[in-house]
Short mmCIF file of N, CA and C in Angstrom, two decimals:
data_model
loop_
_atom_site.label_atom_id
_atom_site.label_comp_id
_atom_site.label_asym_id
_atom_site.label_seq_id
_atom_site.Cartn_x
_atom_site.Cartn_y
_atom_site.Cartn_z
N MET K 1 20.99 26.09 17.26
CA MET K 1 21.34 24.89 16.54
C MET K 1 20.45 24.72 15.31
N LEU K 2 19.13 24.90 15.45
CA LEU K 2 18.23 24.74 14.31
C LEU K 2 18.53 25.75 13.21
N GLU K 3 19.03 26.89 13.61
CA GLU K 3 19.37 27.93 12.65
C GLU K 3 20.59 27.56 11.82
N ASN K 4 21.51 26.84 12.41
CA ASN K 4 22.78 26.52 11.75
C ASN K 4 22.77 25.24 10.91
N ILE K 5 21.88 24.33 11.22
CA ILE K 5 21.83 23.09 10.44
C ILE K 5 20.47 22.95 9.78
N GLN K 6 20.48 22.40 8.60
CA GLN K 6 19.25 22.18 7.85
C GLN K 6 18.83 20.72 8.03
N ILE K 7 17.82 20.49 8.86
CA ILE K 7 17.36 19.12 9.07
C ILE K 7 15.92 18.98 8.58
N GLN K 8 15.59 17.79 8.13
CA GLN K 8 14.26 17.51 7.63
C GLN K 8 13.37 16.83 8.67
N SER K 9 13.93 16.52 9.82
CA SER K 9 13.19 15.83 10.87
C SER K 9 12.37 16.81 11.69
N LYS K 10 11.38 16.28 12.38
CA LYS K 10 10.62 17.07 13.34
C LYS K 10 11.36 17.02 14.66
N VAL K 11 11.46 18.17 15.35
CA VAL K 11 12.20 18.27 16.60
C VAL K 11 11.22 18.71 17.70
N ILE K 12 11.34 18.09 18.85
CA ILE K 12 10.60 18.53 20.03
C ILE K 12 11.61 19.18 20.96
N ILE K 13 11.42 20.46 21.20
CA ILE K 13 12.35 21.20 22.05
C ILE K 13 11.91 21.05 23.50
N THR K 14 12.86 20.71 24.36
CA THR K 14 12.61 20.66 25.81
C THR K 14 13.55 21.66 26.46
N THR K 15 12.98 22.62 27.17
CA THR K 15 13.80 23.68 27.75
C THR K 15 13.13 24.29 28.97
N ALA K 16 13.92 25.03 29.73
CA ALA K 16 13.39 25.74 30.90
C ALA K 16 13.06 27.19 30.55
N TYR K 17 13.29 27.59 29.30
CA TYR K 17 13.11 28.99 28.90
C TYR K 17 11.97 29.13 27.90
N GLU K 18 10.90 29.74 28.32
CA GLU K 18 9.76 29.88 27.42
C GLU K 18 9.96 30.98 26.38
N LYS K 19 10.96 31.84 26.56
CA LYS K 19 11.20 32.94 25.62
C LYS K 19 11.62 32.43 24.23
N TYR K 20 12.05 31.18 24.11
CA TYR K 20 12.48 30.65 22.82
C TYR K 20 11.36 29.93 22.06
N ALA K 21 10.19 29.88 22.62
CA ALA K 21 9.09 29.13 22.01
C ALA K 21 8.72 29.67 20.63
N ILE K 22 8.49 30.97 20.52
CA ILE K 22 8.07 31.55 19.25
C ILE K 22 9.15 31.34 18.19
N ARG K 23 10.38 31.54 18.56
CA ARG K 23 11.51 31.34 17.64
C ARG K 23 11.57 29.88 17.17
N GLY K 24 11.30 28.97 18.08
CA GLY K 24 11.31 27.55 17.74
C GLY K 24 10.26 27.19 16.70
N PHE K 25 9.07 27.79 16.81
CA PHE K 25 8.00 27.48 15.86
C PHE K 25 8.26 28.07 14.47
N GLU K 26 9.15 29.06 14.38
CA GLU K 26 9.57 29.57 13.08
C GLU K 26 10.31 28.50 12.28
N PHE K 27 10.90 27.55 12.99
CA PHE K 27 11.62 26.44 12.35
C PHE K 27 10.73 25.22 12.17
N GLN K 28 9.43 25.39 12.38
CA GLN K 28 8.43 24.33 12.22
C GLN K 28 8.75 23.11 13.08
N ILE K 29 9.03 23.37 14.35
CA ILE K 29 9.33 22.28 15.27
C ILE K 29 8.08 21.45 15.53
N GLY K 30 8.28 20.25 16.03
CA GLY K 30 7.17 19.35 16.31
C GLY K 30 6.50 19.62 17.65
N GLY K 31 7.21 20.23 18.56
CA GLY K 31 6.65 20.51 19.88
C GLY K 31 7.62 21.30 20.73
N TYR K 32 7.06 21.90 21.80
CA TYR K 32 7.87 22.72 22.70
C TYR K 32 7.44 22.37 24.11
N LEU K 33 8.30 21.73 24.87
CA LEU K 33 7.97 21.32 26.24
C LEU K 33 8.77 22.15 27.22
N LEU K 34 8.05 22.80 28.11
CA LEU K 34 8.68 23.62 29.13
C LEU K 34 8.94 22.77 30.37
N LYS K 35 10.17 22.79 30.85
CA LYS K 35 10.56 22.01 32.03
C LYS K 35 9.95 22.63 33.27
N PRO K 36 9.57 21.88 34.24
CA PRO K 36 9.50 20.42 34.28
C PRO K 36 8.23 19.93 33.56
N PHE K 37 8.34 18.83 32.87
CA PHE K 37 7.20 18.23 32.19
C PHE K 37 7.13 16.76 32.54
N THR K 38 5.93 16.21 32.40
CA THR K 38 5.73 14.80 32.75
C THR K 38 6.05 13.92 31.53
N PHE K 39 6.26 12.66 31.82
CA PHE K 39 6.53 11.71 30.75
C PHE K 39 5.30 11.60 29.84
N SER K 40 4.09 11.66 30.42
CA SER K 40 2.89 11.55 29.58
C SER K 40 2.77 12.74 28.63
N ARG K 41 3.20 13.93 29.07
CA ARG K 41 3.19 15.11 28.19
C ARG K 41 4.21 14.93 27.06
N PHE K 42 5.37 14.39 27.38
CA PHE K 42 6.39 14.12 26.36
C PHE K 42 5.87 13.09 25.35
N LEU K 43 5.24 12.04 25.86
CA LEU K 43 4.69 10.99 25.00
C LEU K 43 3.60 11.55 24.08
N LYS K 44 2.79 12.43 24.60
CA LYS K 44 1.73 13.05 23.81
C LYS K 44 2.34 13.85 22.65
N SER K 45 3.41 14.58 22.93
CA SER K 45 4.10 15.34 21.87
C SER K 45 4.68 14.41 20.81
N CYS K 46 5.25 13.30 21.25
CA CYS K 46 5.81 12.31 20.31
C CYS K 46 4.72 11.74 19.42
N HIS K 47 3.57 11.41 20.00
CA HIS K 47 2.46 10.86 19.23
C HIS K 47 1.95 11.88 18.21
N LYS K 48 1.91 13.13 18.60
CA LYS K 48 1.46 14.19 17.69
C LYS K 48 2.40 14.29 16.49
N VAL K 49 3.70 14.28 16.74
CA VAL K 49 4.69 14.36 15.66
C VAL K 49 4.58 13.13 14.76
N MET K 50 4.44 11.96 15.34
CA MET K 50 4.33 10.73 14.56
C MET K 50 3.08 10.75 13.68
N ALA K 51 1.97 11.27 14.22
CA ALA K 51 0.73 11.38 13.44
C ALA K 51 0.91 12.34 12.27
N GLU K 52 1.58 13.46 12.49
CA GLU K 52 1.84 14.42 11.42
C GLU K 52 2.71 13.79 10.33
N LEU K 53 3.71 13.05 10.73
CA LEU K 53 4.59 12.41 9.76
C LEU K 53 3.84 11.36 8.95
N ALA K 54 2.97 10.61 9.60
CA ALA K 54 2.20 9.57 8.90
C ALA K 54 1.25 10.19 7.89
N ILE K 55 0.65 11.33 8.21
CA ILE K 55 -0.27 11.99 7.29
C ILE K 55 0.47 12.55 6.09
N ASN K 56 1.63 13.13 6.32
CA ASN K 56 2.38 13.78 5.25
C ASN K 56 3.19 12.82 4.40
N GLN K 57 3.31 11.59 4.85
CA GLN K 57 4.14 10.63 4.13
C GLN K 57 3.33 9.93 3.06
N LEU K 58 3.85 9.88 1.85
CA LEU K 58 3.19 9.16 0.77
C LEU K 58 3.40 7.67 0.96
N PRO K 59 2.37 6.86 0.66
CA PRO K 59 2.57 5.43 0.80
C PRO K 59 3.64 4.93 -0.17
N VAL K 60 4.45 4.04 0.30
CA VAL K 60 5.52 3.49 -0.52
C VAL K 60 4.96 2.30 -1.30
N GLN K 61 5.13 2.35 -2.59
CA GLN K 61 4.68 1.27 -3.43
C GLN K 61 5.88 0.47 -3.90
N CYS K 62 5.88 -0.78 -3.63
CA CYS K 62 6.96 -1.65 -4.10
C CYS K 62 6.61 -2.12 -5.50
N SER K 63 7.61 -2.38 -6.30
CA SER K 63 7.36 -2.87 -7.64
C SER K 63 7.50 -4.39 -7.69
N ARG K 64 7.77 -5.01 -6.54
CA ARG K 64 8.00 -6.45 -6.48
C ARG K 64 7.33 -7.00 -5.23
N ILE K 65 6.76 -8.18 -5.36
CA ILE K 65 6.19 -8.88 -4.19
C ILE K 65 6.85 -10.25 -4.09
N PHE K 66 6.73 -10.84 -2.93
CA PHE K 66 7.27 -12.19 -2.72
C PHE K 66 6.13 -13.12 -2.33
N ILE K 67 6.03 -14.21 -3.05
CA ILE K 67 4.96 -15.19 -2.87
C ILE K 67 5.57 -16.51 -2.42
N LYS K 68 4.93 -17.11 -1.39
CA LYS K 68 5.39 -18.43 -0.92
C LYS K 68 4.98 -19.49 -1.94
N THR K 69 5.97 -20.24 -2.39
CA THR K 69 5.70 -21.35 -3.29
C THR K 69 6.68 -22.47 -2.96
N GLU K 70 6.17 -23.65 -2.80
CA GLU K 70 6.96 -24.80 -2.36
C GLU K 70 7.73 -24.44 -1.09
N TYR K 71 9.06 -24.48 -1.15
CA TYR K 71 9.86 -24.20 0.05
C TYR K 71 10.66 -22.90 -0.10
N ARG K 72 10.14 -21.98 -0.90
CA ARG K 72 10.87 -20.73 -1.13
C ARG K 72 9.89 -19.56 -1.27
N LEU K 73 10.47 -18.36 -1.27
CA LEU K 73 9.73 -17.15 -1.59
C LEU K 73 10.13 -16.73 -3.00
N GLU K 74 9.16 -16.62 -3.87
CA GLU K 74 9.42 -16.29 -5.27
C GLU K 74 9.15 -14.80 -5.47
N GLY K 75 10.14 -14.07 -6.00
CA GLY K 75 9.97 -12.64 -6.30
C GLY K 75 9.27 -12.46 -7.63
N ILE K 76 8.25 -11.59 -7.63
CA ILE K 76 7.48 -11.34 -8.84
C ILE K 76 7.37 -9.83 -9.04
N ASP K 77 7.70 -9.36 -10.24
CA ASP K 77 7.48 -7.96 -10.58
C ASP K 77 5.98 -7.75 -10.76
N ILE K 78 5.43 -6.80 -10.03
CA ILE K 78 3.99 -6.55 -10.04
C ILE K 78 3.48 -6.26 -11.45
N GLN K 79 4.25 -5.49 -12.22
CA GLN K 79 3.81 -5.10 -13.56
C GLN K 79 3.61 -6.28 -14.49
N THR K 80 4.26 -7.42 -14.19
CA THR K 80 4.17 -8.58 -15.09
C THR K 80 2.97 -9.48 -14.79
N ILE K 81 2.30 -9.26 -13.66
CA ILE K 81 1.17 -10.11 -13.30
C ILE K 81 -0.04 -9.77 -14.17
N LYS K 82 -0.59 -10.79 -14.83
CA LYS K 82 -1.78 -10.61 -15.66
C LYS K 82 -3.04 -10.82 -14.81
N TYR K 83 -3.09 -11.97 -14.15
CA TYR K 83 -4.24 -12.29 -13.31
C TYR K 83 -3.86 -13.38 -12.32
N ILE K 84 -4.72 -13.56 -11.34
CA ILE K 84 -4.54 -14.60 -10.34
C ILE K 84 -5.82 -15.42 -10.32
N GLN K 85 -5.66 -16.72 -10.41
CA GLN K 85 -6.81 -17.61 -10.50
C GLN K 85 -6.78 -18.62 -9.37
N GLY K 86 -7.93 -18.84 -8.76
CA GLY K 86 -8.06 -19.87 -7.74
C GLY K 86 -8.30 -21.22 -8.39
N GLU K 87 -7.55 -22.21 -7.91
CA GLU K 87 -7.74 -23.59 -8.38
C GLU K 87 -7.71 -24.50 -7.18
N GLY K 88 -8.87 -24.75 -6.61
CA GLY K 88 -8.96 -25.55 -5.39
C GLY K 88 -8.27 -24.84 -4.24
N ASP K 89 -7.33 -25.51 -3.59
CA ASP K 89 -6.58 -24.90 -2.48
C ASP K 89 -5.47 -23.97 -2.97
N TYR K 90 -5.18 -23.97 -4.24
CA TYR K 90 -4.06 -23.21 -4.79
C TYR K 90 -4.52 -21.92 -5.46
N ARG K 91 -3.58 -21.00 -5.61
CA ARG K 91 -3.78 -19.79 -6.41
C ARG K 91 -2.72 -19.85 -7.50
N LYS K 92 -3.15 -19.63 -8.72
CA LYS K 92 -2.26 -19.63 -9.86
C LYS K 92 -2.02 -18.18 -10.26
N ILE K 93 -0.77 -17.72 -10.11
CA ILE K 93 -0.40 -16.35 -10.48
C ILE K 93 0.19 -16.41 -11.88
N VAL K 94 -0.52 -15.83 -12.83
CA VAL K 94 -0.10 -15.86 -14.22
C VAL K 94 0.57 -14.53 -14.56
N THR K 95 1.86 -14.63 -14.93
CA THR K 95 2.62 -13.43 -15.29
C THR K 95 2.93 -13.50 -16.78
N GLU K 96 3.61 -12.48 -17.28
CA GLU K 96 3.98 -12.46 -18.69
C GLU K 96 4.98 -13.56 -19.04
N GLY K 97 5.74 -14.02 -18.05
CA GLY K 97 6.76 -15.01 -18.37
C GLY K 97 6.63 -16.36 -17.68
N ALA K 98 5.74 -16.45 -16.67
CA ALA K 98 5.67 -17.70 -15.90
C ALA K 98 4.31 -17.84 -15.23
N THR K 99 4.08 -19.02 -14.71
CA THR K 99 2.91 -19.29 -13.88
C THR K 99 3.42 -19.84 -12.56
N ILE K 100 2.98 -19.23 -11.47
CA ILE K 100 3.46 -19.60 -10.14
C ILE K 100 2.28 -20.09 -9.31
N MET K 101 2.43 -21.24 -8.71
CA MET K 101 1.38 -21.81 -7.85
C MET K 101 1.72 -21.55 -6.39
N THR K 102 0.71 -21.18 -5.61
CA THR K 102 0.91 -20.92 -4.18
C THR K 102 -0.31 -21.37 -3.39
N LEU K 103 -0.07 -21.66 -2.11
CA LEU K 103 -1.16 -21.99 -1.20
C LEU K 103 -1.68 -20.75 -0.47
N GLN K 104 -1.07 -19.58 -0.72
CA GLN K 104 -1.52 -18.36 -0.07
C GLN K 104 -2.96 -18.05 -0.51
N SER K 105 -3.72 -17.48 0.40
CA SER K 105 -5.12 -17.16 0.11
C SER K 105 -5.21 -15.89 -0.73
N PHE K 106 -6.38 -15.67 -1.34
CA PHE K 106 -6.61 -14.43 -2.07
C PHE K 106 -6.42 -13.23 -1.15
N LYS K 107 -6.88 -13.35 0.07
CA LYS K 107 -6.78 -12.24 1.03
C LYS K 107 -5.31 -11.89 1.30
N GLU K 108 -4.47 -12.90 1.48
CA GLU K 108 -3.04 -12.67 1.71
C GLU K 108 -2.37 -12.01 0.50
N ILE K 109 -2.74 -12.47 -0.68
CA ILE K 109 -2.15 -11.93 -1.89
C ILE K 109 -2.63 -10.50 -2.12
N GLN K 110 -3.92 -10.26 -1.94
CA GLN K 110 -4.46 -8.92 -2.13
C GLN K 110 -3.84 -7.90 -1.18
N ALA K 111 -3.45 -8.35 0.00
CA ALA K 111 -2.86 -7.45 0.99
C ALA K 111 -1.54 -6.85 0.53
N VAL K 112 -0.83 -7.52 -0.37
CA VAL K 112 0.47 -7.02 -0.84
C VAL K 112 0.41 -6.41 -2.23
N LEU K 113 -0.75 -6.47 -2.87
CA LEU K 113 -0.91 -5.89 -4.20
C LEU K 113 -1.55 -4.51 -4.12
N PRO K 114 -1.18 -3.57 -4.99
CA PRO K 114 -1.83 -2.26 -4.99
C PRO K 114 -3.28 -2.37 -5.44
N SER K 115 -4.19 -1.93 -4.58
CA SER K 115 -5.63 -2.08 -4.87
C SER K 115 -6.10 -1.18 -6.00
N SER K 116 -5.30 -0.22 -6.41
CA SER K 116 -5.69 0.64 -7.52
C SER K 116 -5.49 -0.06 -8.87
N ILE K 117 -4.71 -1.14 -8.87
CA ILE K 117 -4.41 -1.85 -10.11
C ILE K 117 -5.01 -3.26 -10.13
N PHE K 118 -5.02 -3.93 -8.98
CA PHE K 118 -5.50 -5.31 -8.91
C PHE K 118 -6.89 -5.35 -8.28
N VAL K 119 -7.83 -5.95 -9.01
CA VAL K 119 -9.23 -5.94 -8.59
C VAL K 119 -9.77 -7.35 -8.61
N ARG K 120 -10.48 -7.69 -7.57
CA ARG K 120 -11.17 -8.98 -7.51
C ARG K 120 -12.43 -8.85 -8.36
N VAL K 121 -12.59 -9.76 -9.32
CA VAL K 121 -13.73 -9.70 -10.23
C VAL K 121 -14.63 -10.93 -10.12
N HIS K 122 -14.16 -11.90 -9.38
CA HIS K 122 -14.89 -13.17 -9.25
C HIS K 122 -14.34 -13.87 -8.02
N GLN K 123 -15.07 -14.80 -7.49
CA GLN K 123 -14.59 -15.56 -6.33
C GLN K 123 -13.25 -16.23 -6.64
N SER K 124 -13.01 -16.54 -7.90
CA SER K 124 -11.79 -17.25 -8.30
C SER K 124 -10.80 -16.41 -9.08
N PHE K 125 -11.00 -15.09 -9.20
CA PHE K 125 -10.10 -14.29 -10.02
C PHE K 125 -9.83 -12.90 -9.45
N ILE K 126 -8.55 -12.50 -9.55
CA ILE K 126 -8.11 -11.13 -9.37
C ILE K 126 -7.43 -10.76 -10.68
N VAL K 127 -7.72 -9.57 -11.22
CA VAL K 127 -7.10 -9.16 -12.48
C VAL K 127 -6.30 -7.89 -12.31
N ASN K 128 -5.29 -7.75 -13.16
CA ASN K 128 -4.52 -6.53 -13.27
C ASN K 128 -5.23 -5.69 -14.33
N ILE K 129 -5.83 -4.57 -13.93
CA ILE K 129 -6.64 -3.79 -14.88
C ILE K 129 -5.80 -3.20 -16.02
N GLU K 130 -4.49 -3.11 -15.81
CA GLU K 130 -3.61 -2.61 -16.87
C GLU K 130 -3.39 -3.65 -17.98
N LYS K 131 -3.76 -4.90 -17.72
CA LYS K 131 -3.57 -5.97 -18.71
C LYS K 131 -4.86 -6.31 -19.46
N ILE K 132 -5.97 -5.66 -19.10
CA ILE K 132 -7.25 -5.95 -19.74
C ILE K 132 -7.23 -5.43 -21.18
N GLU K 133 -7.56 -6.32 -22.11
CA GLU K 133 -7.64 -5.93 -23.52
C GLU K 133 -9.03 -5.41 -23.85
N ARG K 134 -10.05 -6.11 -23.35
CA ARG K 134 -11.43 -5.65 -23.55
C ARG K 134 -12.36 -6.33 -22.56
N ILE K 135 -13.55 -5.74 -22.45
CA ILE K 135 -14.60 -6.28 -21.57
C ILE K 135 -15.84 -6.43 -22.44
N GLU K 136 -16.39 -7.63 -22.43
CA GLU K 136 -17.61 -7.87 -23.21
C GLU K 136 -18.49 -8.89 -22.50
N ARG K 137 -19.76 -8.57 -22.40
CA ARG K 137 -20.75 -9.48 -21.79
C ARG K 137 -20.30 -10.00 -20.42
N ASN K 138 -19.86 -9.08 -19.56
CA ASN K 138 -19.39 -9.43 -18.21
C ASN K 138 -18.25 -10.44 -18.22
N ARG K 139 -17.41 -10.32 -19.22
CA ARG K 139 -16.19 -11.12 -19.28
C ARG K 139 -15.03 -10.22 -19.65
N ILE K 140 -13.86 -10.50 -19.06
CA ILE K 140 -12.65 -9.74 -19.31
C ILE K 140 -11.74 -10.59 -20.18
N LYS K 141 -11.19 -9.97 -21.22
CA LYS K 141 -10.23 -10.69 -22.06
C LYS K 141 -8.83 -10.19 -21.74
N ILE K 142 -7.98 -11.12 -21.30
CA ILE K 142 -6.57 -10.87 -21.07
C ILE K 142 -5.82 -11.97 -21.82
N GLY K 143 -5.12 -11.58 -22.86
CA GLY K 143 -4.45 -12.59 -23.69
C GLY K 143 -5.48 -13.49 -24.35
N GLU K 144 -5.32 -14.78 -24.16
CA GLU K 144 -6.23 -15.75 -24.78
C GLU K 144 -7.34 -16.21 -23.84
N ILE K 145 -7.34 -15.70 -22.61
CA ILE K 145 -8.31 -16.18 -21.63
C ILE K 145 -9.43 -15.16 -21.41
N TYR K 146 -10.63 -15.67 -21.18
CA TYR K 146 -11.77 -14.85 -20.80
C TYR K 146 -12.06 -15.11 -19.33
N ILE K 147 -12.15 -14.05 -18.55
CA ILE K 147 -12.36 -14.15 -17.10
C ILE K 147 -13.75 -13.60 -16.79
N PRO K 148 -14.58 -14.38 -16.10
CA PRO K 148 -15.94 -13.91 -15.79
C PRO K 148 -15.93 -12.82 -14.71
N ILE K 149 -16.87 -11.90 -14.83
CA ILE K 149 -17.09 -10.89 -13.80
C ILE K 149 -18.38 -11.30 -13.09
N SER K 150 -18.27 -11.65 -11.81
CA SER K 150 -19.47 -12.09 -11.09
C SER K 150 -20.27 -10.89 -10.61
N ASN K 151 -21.56 -11.11 -10.38
CA ASN K 151 -22.45 -10.03 -9.92
C ASN K 151 -21.98 -9.41 -8.61
N SER K 152 -21.45 -10.21 -7.71
CA SER K 152 -21.05 -9.69 -6.40
C SER K 152 -19.82 -8.79 -6.46
N TYR K 153 -19.02 -8.88 -7.52
CA TYR K 153 -17.83 -8.04 -7.65
C TYR K 153 -17.95 -7.00 -8.76
N SER K 154 -18.99 -7.07 -9.58
CA SER K 154 -19.08 -6.21 -10.76
C SER K 154 -19.19 -4.73 -10.43
N MET K 155 -19.95 -4.37 -9.43
CA MET K 155 -20.15 -2.96 -9.11
C MET K 155 -18.81 -2.28 -8.75
N GLU K 156 -18.04 -2.93 -7.87
CA GLU K 156 -16.74 -2.40 -7.46
C GLU K 156 -15.77 -2.36 -8.64
N PHE K 157 -15.78 -3.39 -9.45
CA PHE K 157 -14.90 -3.45 -10.61
C PHE K 157 -15.16 -2.30 -11.57
N TYR K 158 -16.42 -2.09 -11.95
CA TYR K 158 -16.74 -1.03 -12.90
C TYR K 158 -16.47 0.36 -12.32
N LYS K 159 -16.62 0.50 -11.02
CA LYS K 159 -16.31 1.77 -10.36
C LYS K 159 -14.82 2.08 -10.48
N ILE K 160 -13.98 1.07 -10.29
CA ILE K 160 -12.53 1.26 -10.35
C ILE K 160 -12.04 1.55 -11.77
N ILE K 161 -12.55 0.83 -12.75
CA ILE K 161 -12.04 1.05 -14.10
C ILE K 161 -12.55 2.35 -14.74
N GLN K 162 -13.60 2.94 -14.18
CA GLN K 162 -14.13 4.18 -14.76
C GLN K 162 -13.62 5.41 -14.04
N ARG K 163 -12.59 5.27 -13.20
CA ARG K 163 -12.00 6.44 -12.53
C ARG K 163 -11.23 7.28 -13.50
#
């Protein structure tokens, strides 16, 4: 069967014939279980295949996030976000076309943003490094606003932008 169809999935072969084992591995199978086998042995093979798939799989990056605001979820294109600012209990997400207020925490927002692009630079600010125009005297200029870089976040920030 593996010879006749081209599949991209990992297959675990379960059989009573050990003579097919070598042939099976030529097709890059995920495992070969000789009957009789226990459920724990089958489960172990499944976990091995799942681990291999997780390692070989590239992380999926979405280009859009959804932020809770008022009584709805607002869709935001990640590329349009300039910075996120804390204002009391709220977070102000400033994009190229709008400003969105949310009660979500910085931690919740950071969890859905790509960490290679969005960096916390201050207790009250996350910036999109692709929107930075310049950095001077521990301040970031994005558009008309200057965002401070605090001492506690500066080391990580400079490490990321100098990659």
